[in-house]
Short mmCIF file of C-alpha atoms and ligand atoms in Angstrom, two decimals:
data_model
loop_
_atom_site.label_atom_id
_atom_site.label_comp_id
_atom_site.label_asym_id
_atom_site.label_seq_id
_atom_site.Cartn_x
_atom_site.Cartn_y
_atom_site.Cartn_z
CA MET A 1 15.10 -15.72 -23.28
CA THR A 2 13.68 -14.58 -19.85
CA ARG A 3 10.74 -16.65 -18.65
CA LYS A 4 7.70 -14.53 -18.04
CA LEU A 5 5.60 -14.99 -14.94
CA LYS A 6 1.89 -14.95 -15.55
CA VAL A 7 0.36 -12.70 -12.95
CA GLY A 8 -2.94 -11.13 -11.92
CA LEU A 9 -3.25 -7.76 -10.19
CA ILE A 10 -6.06 -7.70 -7.62
CA GLY A 11 -6.95 -4.17 -6.45
CA VAL A 12 -6.15 -1.31 -8.78
CA GLY A 13 -6.62 1.93 -6.72
CA ARG A 14 -3.87 4.44 -5.90
CA GLN A 15 -1.12 1.87 -5.15
CA GLY A 16 -2.46 -0.83 -7.54
CA HIS A 17 -2.24 1.54 -10.46
CA ASN A 18 1.30 2.43 -9.45
CA HIS A 19 2.21 -1.35 -9.53
CA TYR A 20 0.22 -1.72 -12.90
CA GLU A 21 2.38 0.96 -14.57
CA ASN A 22 5.52 -0.67 -13.29
CA LEU A 23 4.39 -4.23 -14.27
CA LEU A 24 3.99 -3.11 -17.84
CA THR A 25 7.70 -2.19 -18.01
CA MET A 26 8.95 -5.52 -16.67
CA PRO A 27 10.27 -8.05 -19.28
CA ASP A 28 9.75 -10.97 -16.88
CA VAL A 29 6.10 -10.34 -16.17
CA ASP A 30 3.08 -11.27 -18.33
CA LEU A 31 0.16 -9.29 -16.70
CA GLN A 32 -2.91 -11.42 -17.55
CA TYR A 33 -5.64 -9.98 -15.19
CA ILE A 34 -6.73 -6.63 -13.84
CA CYS A 35 -9.26 -7.22 -11.02
CA ASP A 36 -11.13 -4.60 -8.97
CA LEU A 37 -14.56 -4.34 -7.52
CA LYS A 38 -15.00 -1.13 -9.45
CA VAL A 39 -14.53 -2.75 -12.86
CA ASP A 40 -17.05 -1.48 -15.45
CA ASP A 41 -17.07 -0.84 -19.15
CA GLU A 42 -14.84 2.27 -18.72
CA TRP A 43 -12.22 0.10 -16.84
CA LYS A 44 -12.41 -2.42 -19.72
CA LYS A 45 -11.57 0.35 -22.17
CA GLU A 46 -8.75 1.80 -20.07
CA TYR A 47 -7.11 -1.57 -19.51
CA ALA A 48 -7.85 -2.98 -23.02
CA ASN A 49 -4.13 -4.01 -23.23
CA VAL A 50 -4.58 -6.64 -20.49
CA PRO A 51 -6.27 -9.89 -21.62
CA HIS A 52 -8.76 -10.16 -18.73
CA VAL A 53 -10.39 -7.29 -16.78
CA VAL A 54 -12.72 -8.69 -14.04
CA LYS A 55 -14.49 -7.71 -10.89
CA ASP A 56 -14.28 -10.96 -8.84
CA TYR A 57 -10.87 -12.08 -7.73
CA HIS A 58 -11.94 -15.72 -7.71
CA GLU A 59 -11.85 -15.62 -11.52
CA VAL A 60 -8.15 -14.82 -11.24
CA LEU A 61 -7.62 -17.65 -8.72
CA ASP A 62 -9.53 -20.16 -10.81
CA ASP A 63 -7.34 -19.58 -13.86
CA PRO A 64 -4.77 -22.51 -13.85
CA GLU A 65 -2.50 -20.34 -16.08
CA ILE A 66 -1.98 -17.81 -13.34
CA GLU A 67 1.12 -18.47 -11.25
CA ALA A 68 1.19 -15.43 -8.99
CA VAL A 69 -1.07 -12.60 -7.73
CA LEU A 70 -0.40 -9.11 -6.49
CA ILE A 71 -2.90 -8.21 -3.76
CA VAL A 72 -3.28 -4.44 -3.52
CA THR A 73 -6.79 -4.17 -2.19
CA SER A 74 -8.02 -2.30 0.85
CA THR A 75 -6.02 -3.47 3.88
CA ASP A 76 -8.92 -5.28 5.64
CA THR A 77 -9.34 -7.62 2.65
CA HIS A 78 -5.70 -8.75 2.48
CA ALA A 79 -5.91 -11.70 4.91
CA GLY A 80 -8.94 -13.25 3.17
CA ILE A 81 -7.56 -12.91 -0.33
CA VAL A 82 -4.18 -14.25 0.72
CA LEU A 83 -5.85 -17.34 2.25
CA ASP A 84 -7.92 -17.92 -0.99
CA ALA A 85 -4.87 -17.47 -3.13
CA ALA A 86 -2.76 -19.87 -0.99
CA LYS A 87 -5.57 -22.44 -1.24
CA ALA A 88 -5.55 -21.92 -5.02
CA HIS A 89 -1.75 -22.56 -5.11
CA LYS A 90 -0.79 -19.04 -6.34
CA HIS A 91 2.45 -17.21 -5.30
CA ILE A 92 1.58 -14.02 -3.52
CA PHE A 93 2.85 -10.55 -3.35
CA CYS A 94 0.66 -8.73 -0.70
CA GLU A 95 0.85 -5.00 0.06
CA LYS A 96 1.60 -4.08 3.56
CA PRO A 97 0.13 -4.34 6.25
CA PHE A 98 -1.05 -8.00 6.18
CA SER A 99 -4.03 -7.09 8.18
CA LEU A 100 -5.66 -4.44 10.38
CA THR A 101 -7.76 -6.69 12.62
CA THR A 102 -7.04 -10.30 11.82
CA PRO A 103 -5.79 -11.96 15.06
CA GLU A 104 -2.23 -13.28 14.87
CA SER A 105 -3.34 -16.78 15.45
CA GLU A 106 -5.36 -16.61 12.20
CA VAL A 107 -2.43 -15.05 10.36
CA ARG A 108 -0.28 -17.98 11.45
CA GLU A 109 -2.85 -20.48 10.16
CA ILE A 110 -2.73 -18.69 6.74
CA LEU A 111 1.05 -18.73 6.77
CA LYS A 112 1.09 -22.46 7.40
CA ILE A 113 -1.05 -22.96 4.27
CA VAL A 114 1.35 -20.85 2.28
CA ASP A 115 4.22 -23.02 3.57
CA ALA A 116 2.44 -26.32 3.11
CA ASN A 117 1.65 -25.50 -0.48
CA HIS A 118 5.38 -24.45 -1.11
CA LEU A 119 4.33 -20.94 -2.06
CA LYS A 120 6.20 -17.63 -1.95
CA LEU A 121 4.50 -14.81 0.12
CA GLN A 122 6.22 -11.46 -0.23
CA MET A 123 5.07 -8.48 1.70
CA GLY A 124 5.13 -4.93 0.23
CA PHE A 125 7.81 -3.52 2.51
CA ASN A 126 9.26 -1.63 -0.50
CA ARG A 127 11.71 0.40 1.51
CA ARG A 128 13.92 -2.67 1.97
CA MET A 129 14.54 -2.52 -1.76
CA ASP A 130 15.26 1.25 -2.03
CA PRO A 131 18.76 1.61 -3.39
CA GLN A 132 19.95 4.11 -0.70
CA PHE A 133 18.56 2.19 2.22
CA ARG A 134 19.82 -1.06 0.83
CA ASP A 135 23.31 0.34 0.60
CA ILE A 136 23.09 1.23 4.30
CA TYR A 137 21.67 -2.27 5.12
CA GLU A 138 24.51 -4.02 3.25
CA ARG A 139 27.28 -1.90 4.84
CA VAL A 140 25.83 -2.38 8.32
CA ARG A 141 25.92 -6.18 7.66
CA LYS A 142 29.60 -5.94 6.51
CA GLY A 143 30.42 -4.21 9.85
CA VAL A 144 31.55 -0.87 8.26
CA ILE A 145 30.18 1.07 11.23
CA GLY A 146 30.97 -1.56 13.83
CA SER A 147 28.28 -2.67 16.10
CA PRO A 148 25.03 -0.77 15.40
CA GLN A 149 23.67 1.07 18.50
CA ILE A 150 20.96 3.53 17.38
CA VAL A 151 18.78 3.58 14.24
CA LYS A 152 16.65 6.62 13.36
CA THR A 153 14.03 7.00 10.65
CA THR A 154 12.02 9.98 9.65
CA SER A 155 8.97 9.50 7.43
CA ARG A 156 6.68 12.43 6.66
CA ASP A 157 3.90 12.36 4.04
CA PRO A 158 3.31 15.52 2.13
CA PHE A 159 -0.43 15.88 2.95
CA VAL A 160 -3.05 14.44 5.20
CA LEU A 161 -5.02 11.55 3.50
CA ASP A 162 -8.72 11.71 2.95
CA LYS A 163 -10.58 10.11 5.96
CA GLU A 164 -12.36 7.66 3.75
CA LEU A 165 -9.05 6.43 2.32
CA ILE A 166 -7.59 6.13 5.85
CA LYS A 167 -10.55 3.86 6.77
CA ARG A 168 -9.56 1.62 3.82
CA VAL A 169 -5.69 1.57 4.39
CA GLY A 170 -5.43 1.94 8.20
CA THR A 171 -4.52 4.63 10.82
CA LEU A 172 -1.06 6.11 11.03
CA PRO A 173 0.54 3.33 13.03
CA PHE A 174 -0.78 0.59 10.78
CA ASP A 175 -0.52 2.34 7.40
CA PHE A 176 2.60 4.48 7.78
CA THR A 177 4.61 3.88 10.93
CA ILE A 178 4.63 0.12 10.05
CA HIS A 179 7.11 0.95 7.17
CA ASP A 180 9.49 2.44 9.70
CA LEU A 181 8.95 -0.33 12.16
CA ASP A 182 9.90 -2.86 9.50
CA MET A 183 12.82 -0.75 8.34
CA VAL A 184 14.44 -0.30 11.77
CA ARG A 185 14.14 -4.04 12.62
CA TYR A 186 15.56 -4.87 9.17
CA MET A 187 18.45 -2.49 9.63
CA MET A 188 19.34 -3.62 13.10
CA GLY A 189 18.91 -7.30 12.36
CA SER A 190 17.12 -7.69 15.75
CA ASN A 191 13.55 -7.95 16.86
CA ILE A 192 11.74 -5.24 18.82
CA THR A 193 11.09 -5.83 22.44
CA GLU A 194 9.54 -2.57 23.70
CA ILE A 195 8.02 0.64 22.30
CA TYR A 196 7.06 3.90 23.92
CA ALA A 197 5.07 6.10 21.47
CA LYS A 198 3.55 9.58 21.74
CA GLY A 199 0.93 10.49 19.17
CA GLY A 200 -1.26 13.56 18.59
CA THR A 201 -3.31 15.63 16.11
CA LEU A 202 -1.09 18.67 15.60
CA ILE A 203 -2.31 19.09 12.02
CA ASP A 204 -5.88 17.95 11.73
CA PRO A 205 -7.83 17.54 14.98
CA THR A 206 -10.76 16.05 13.04
CA LEU A 207 -8.72 12.89 12.65
CA LYS A 208 -9.82 12.00 16.29
CA GLU A 209 -13.23 11.25 14.74
CA ILE A 210 -11.66 8.18 13.13
CA ASP A 211 -9.42 7.35 16.18
CA ASP A 212 -6.28 8.52 14.32
CA VAL A 213 -3.36 10.82 14.94
CA ASP A 214 -1.23 12.78 12.49
CA THR A 215 2.03 12.97 14.40
CA ILE A 216 4.03 10.21 16.16
CA ALA A 217 7.36 10.27 17.92
CA LEU A 218 8.60 7.01 19.38
CA VAL A 219 11.53 5.29 21.04
CA LEU A 220 12.01 1.53 20.93
CA GLU A 221 14.44 -1.15 22.18
CA PHE A 222 15.67 -4.25 20.30
CA GLU A 223 16.40 -7.70 21.60
CA ASN A 224 20.21 -7.09 21.25
CA GLY A 225 20.01 -4.04 23.51
CA SER A 226 20.26 -1.35 20.81
CA PHE A 227 17.66 1.44 20.36
CA GLY A 228 15.52 3.04 17.69
CA LEU A 229 13.86 6.42 17.17
CA ILE A 230 11.08 7.03 14.64
CA ASP A 231 9.24 10.24 13.86
CA ASN A 232 6.18 10.43 11.54
CA SER A 233 4.02 13.19 10.28
CA ARG A 234 1.08 13.18 7.95
CA GLN A 235 2.02 16.60 6.48
CA ALA A 236 5.50 17.97 5.58
CA VAL A 237 4.75 21.08 3.52
CA TYR A 238 8.00 20.75 1.62
CA GLY A 239 7.48 17.23 0.25
CA TYR A 240 7.91 13.50 1.04
CA ASP A 241 10.50 13.51 3.82
CA GLU A 242 12.23 10.04 4.09
CA ARG A 243 15.51 9.69 5.96
CA VAL A 244 17.42 6.83 7.64
CA GLU A 245 20.46 6.84 9.90
CA VAL A 246 22.27 4.06 11.64
CA PHE A 247 24.87 4.89 14.32
CA GLY A 248 27.39 2.35 15.53
CA SER A 249 30.63 1.77 17.50
CA GLU A 250 32.79 2.65 14.46
CA GLY A 251 30.79 5.28 12.68
CA MET A 252 27.55 6.27 11.08
CA LEU A 253 25.59 5.67 7.88
CA LYS A 254 22.93 8.13 6.80
CA ALA A 255 20.61 8.50 3.77
CA GLU A 256 19.32 11.91 3.18
CA ASN A 257 16.29 12.82 1.05
CA VAL A 258 16.19 12.33 -2.65
CA SER A 259 15.31 15.30 -4.83
CA ASN A 260 14.93 15.78 -8.58
CA SER A 261 18.00 18.00 -8.81
CA THR A 262 21.44 18.07 -7.23
CA VAL A 263 21.97 21.72 -7.94
CA GLU A 264 22.42 23.96 -4.89
CA LEU A 265 22.50 27.84 -5.02
CA TYR A 266 24.67 29.91 -2.64
CA THR A 267 24.83 33.75 -2.83
CA ASP A 268 25.43 36.47 -0.21
CA LYS A 269 21.66 36.70 0.22
CA GLN A 270 20.43 33.17 0.03
CA GLU A 271 21.06 29.50 0.07
CA GLU A 272 18.89 27.26 -1.99
CA LYS A 273 18.63 23.47 -1.68
CA LYS A 274 16.05 21.25 -3.45
CA ASN A 275 13.02 19.95 -1.68
CA PRO A 276 12.57 16.18 -1.46
CA LEU A 277 10.56 14.42 -4.17
CA PRO A 278 6.81 15.18 -3.70
CA ILE A 279 5.22 11.71 -3.01
CA PHE A 280 5.81 7.99 -2.52
CA MET A 281 5.31 7.01 -6.12
CA SER A 282 8.27 9.14 -7.27
CA ARG A 283 10.48 8.75 -4.17
CA TYR A 284 10.22 4.94 -4.17
CA HIS A 285 9.91 4.31 -7.87
CA GLU A 286 12.98 2.13 -8.04
CA ALA A 287 12.04 0.38 -4.82
CA TYR A 288 8.71 -0.60 -6.26
CA LEU A 289 10.33 -1.92 -9.40
CA ASN A 290 13.05 -3.75 -7.41
CA GLU A 291 10.54 -5.42 -5.01
CA ILE A 292 8.37 -6.88 -7.81
CA HIS A 293 11.48 -7.87 -9.77
CA SER A 294 12.83 -9.64 -6.69
CA PHE A 295 9.45 -11.38 -6.06
CA VAL A 296 9.39 -12.66 -9.61
CA GLY A 297 13.01 -13.84 -9.28
CA ALA A 298 12.10 -15.57 -5.94
CA VAL A 299 9.27 -17.49 -7.68
CA ILE A 300 11.13 -18.39 -10.86
CA GLU A 301 14.38 -19.32 -9.17
CA ASP A 302 12.80 -20.71 -5.96
CA LYS A 303 14.75 -18.17 -3.79
CA PRO A 304 13.76 -16.58 -0.45
CA VAL A 305 11.59 -13.41 -0.68
CA VAL A 306 12.94 -10.08 0.61
CA ALA A 307 10.12 -9.66 3.20
CA ASN A 308 8.07 -12.68 4.23
CA GLY A 309 5.06 -13.60 6.51
CA VAL A 310 7.16 -13.53 9.66
CA ASP A 311 8.15 -10.00 8.85
CA ALA A 312 4.52 -9.21 8.33
CA ILE A 313 3.67 -10.51 11.88
CA MET A 314 6.61 -8.75 13.54
CA ALA A 315 5.59 -5.45 11.91
CA GLN A 316 1.93 -5.93 12.90
CA ARG A 317 2.88 -6.66 16.52
CA ALA A 318 4.99 -3.51 16.61
CA ALA A 319 2.20 -1.39 15.01
CA ILE A 320 -0.27 -2.66 17.62
CA ALA A 321 2.20 -1.73 20.35
CA VAL A 322 2.59 1.84 18.96
CA ASP A 323 -1.15 2.22 18.86
CA GLN A 324 -1.57 0.88 22.45
CA SER A 325 1.28 2.94 23.74
CA ILE A 326 -0.25 6.14 22.34
CA LYS A 327 -3.65 5.24 23.82
CA LEU A 328 -2.39 4.12 27.25
CA GLY A 329 0.49 6.61 27.66
CA LYS A 330 3.01 3.98 28.62
CA PRO A 331 5.68 1.75 27.10
CA ILE A 332 4.39 -1.53 25.63
CA LYS A 333 6.37 -4.81 25.56
CA VAL A 334 6.58 -6.62 22.22
CA ASP A 335 7.14 -10.42 21.95
CA PRO A 336 10.33 -10.85 19.97
CA THR A 337 9.93 -14.62 19.53
CA PHE A 338 8.20 -16.47 16.70
CA GLU A 339 7.30 -20.02 15.90
CA LEU A 340 4.94 -20.98 13.20
N1 LIG B 401 3.93 0.01 0.00
C1 LIG B 401 3.52 1.21 -0.14
O1 LIG B 401 4.28 2.13 -0.26
C2 LIG B 401 2.01 1.42 -0.25
C3 LIG B 401 1.56 2.83 -0.68
C4 LIG B 401 0.21 3.02 -0.75
C5 LIG B 401 -0.72 1.96 -0.42
N2 LIG B 401 -0.24 0.71 0.04
C6 LIG B 401 -1.16 -0.31 0.48
O2 LIG B 401 -1.91 -0.75 -0.63
C7 LIG B 401 -3.18 -1.11 -0.32
C8 LIG B 401 -4.25 -0.30 -1.25
O3 LIG B 401 -4.02 1.08 -0.88
P1 LIG B 401 -4.57 2.19 -1.90
O4 LIG B 401 -4.11 3.44 -1.39
O5 LIG B 401 -4.31 1.79 -3.32
O6 LIG B 401 -6.17 2.09 -1.61
P2 LIG B 401 -7.36 2.37 -2.67
O7 LIG B 401 -8.56 2.45 -1.87
O8 LIG B 401 -7.02 3.54 -3.50
O9 LIG B 401 -7.41 1.13 -3.61
C9 LIG B 401 -7.88 -0.17 -3.15
C10 LIG B 401 -8.59 -0.79 -4.40
O10 LIG B 401 -8.95 -2.12 -4.03
C11 LIG B 401 -10.21 -2.40 -4.58
N3 LIG B 401 -10.77 -3.50 -3.78
C12 LIG B 401 -11.17 -3.53 -2.54
N4 LIG B 401 -11.65 -4.73 -2.11
C13 LIG B 401 -11.51 -5.53 -3.27
C14 LIG B 401 -11.77 -6.88 -3.56
N5 LIG B 401 -12.36 -7.74 -2.66
N6 LIG B 401 -11.58 -7.40 -4.87
C15 LIG B 401 -11.06 -6.57 -5.78
N7 LIG B 401 -10.77 -5.26 -5.58
C16 LIG B 401 -10.95 -4.70 -4.32
C17 LIG B 401 -11.02 -1.13 -4.43
O11 LIG B 401 -12.05 -1.07 -5.29
C18 LIG B 401 -9.85 0.00 -4.74
O12 LIG B 401 -9.92 0.28 -6.15
C19 LIG B 401 -3.32 -0.80 1.12
O13 LIG B 401 -3.17 -2.06 1.87
C20 LIG B 401 -2.20 0.16 1.42
O14 LIG B 401 -1.73 0.10 2.78
C21 LIG B 401 1.12 0.56 0.15
#
């Protein structure tokens, strides 16, 4: 019989609820806690199927039965909760990004505690576990397209997020571009050394009030001399537009959008293709399941996680460089080296 991992879910907003629904379907997970600052009697009714529904995450960490926690709170709380969870000897799945403002030196200290306590820390870079992108990743590793030279990703959200939500999850480089920055580094198997980004408010000029942009185009260079291109938008009117391409000396691998139908219509008057799936929950449904499944497997079988603390730091460095490059209007060097 499969061993079940006893877990607590901390932070049950938009993304936490997405994980909650997935956790309920997973035979290797025993969800013991729902924890959110907003917990009240209504929440206790809604989550009556979960043994404990609490407001204070320390209650989850104090329970010796709990082996692992999923941290899906507002981004600026991640570092503090990861630190407390590591001190409480819990394995950790933490949503991306690791932090918005915590200095890298502090993040390193937290990672040292995670390591010293022999814990797993997996970051929520879910795109690594998307079946289409994983297929590309594995074929690149096998040398199917020879030596990879250029990687391109497009990520466009279907609508502009509410400003209050942006304040909780981070501006475009830290909340959104960070997925692409992780993906291009993962695909190329090389660290980023320089980024030149342009960003603007082509959709919603009021985003300037919170120091954000809605459109980013960037070029970057990797340590091995190859290049990357990323384009991001906060509003693609036709759906959630997610594509990846890797070009190499012997060919190209490319993943197009996923839609809910493969039917195409061609007549003498029109051609009809299906729009991409509407939003991240549906587009990355399998990736979200796979990443938690792989986290649980890493804990139970003591295997490496798919995206770790070093990946968190590398993505954070790159996101800071994107932000600086947009603001200063020049290319920014990124340190490709890492030692804990
Ligand atoms: N990997 C992905 O595809 C993906 C997608 C969406 C969001 N995210 C990430 O997930 C995180 C949450 O984003 P969201 O959109 O769900 O935000 P949200 O604001 O909808 O939800 C955050 C929840 O955390 C709770 N919370 C905040 N501080 C807390 C604390 N100290 N203790 C307990 N609960 C606390 C809030 O009450 C809220 O319900 C962010 O870091 C975001 O970047 C990742």
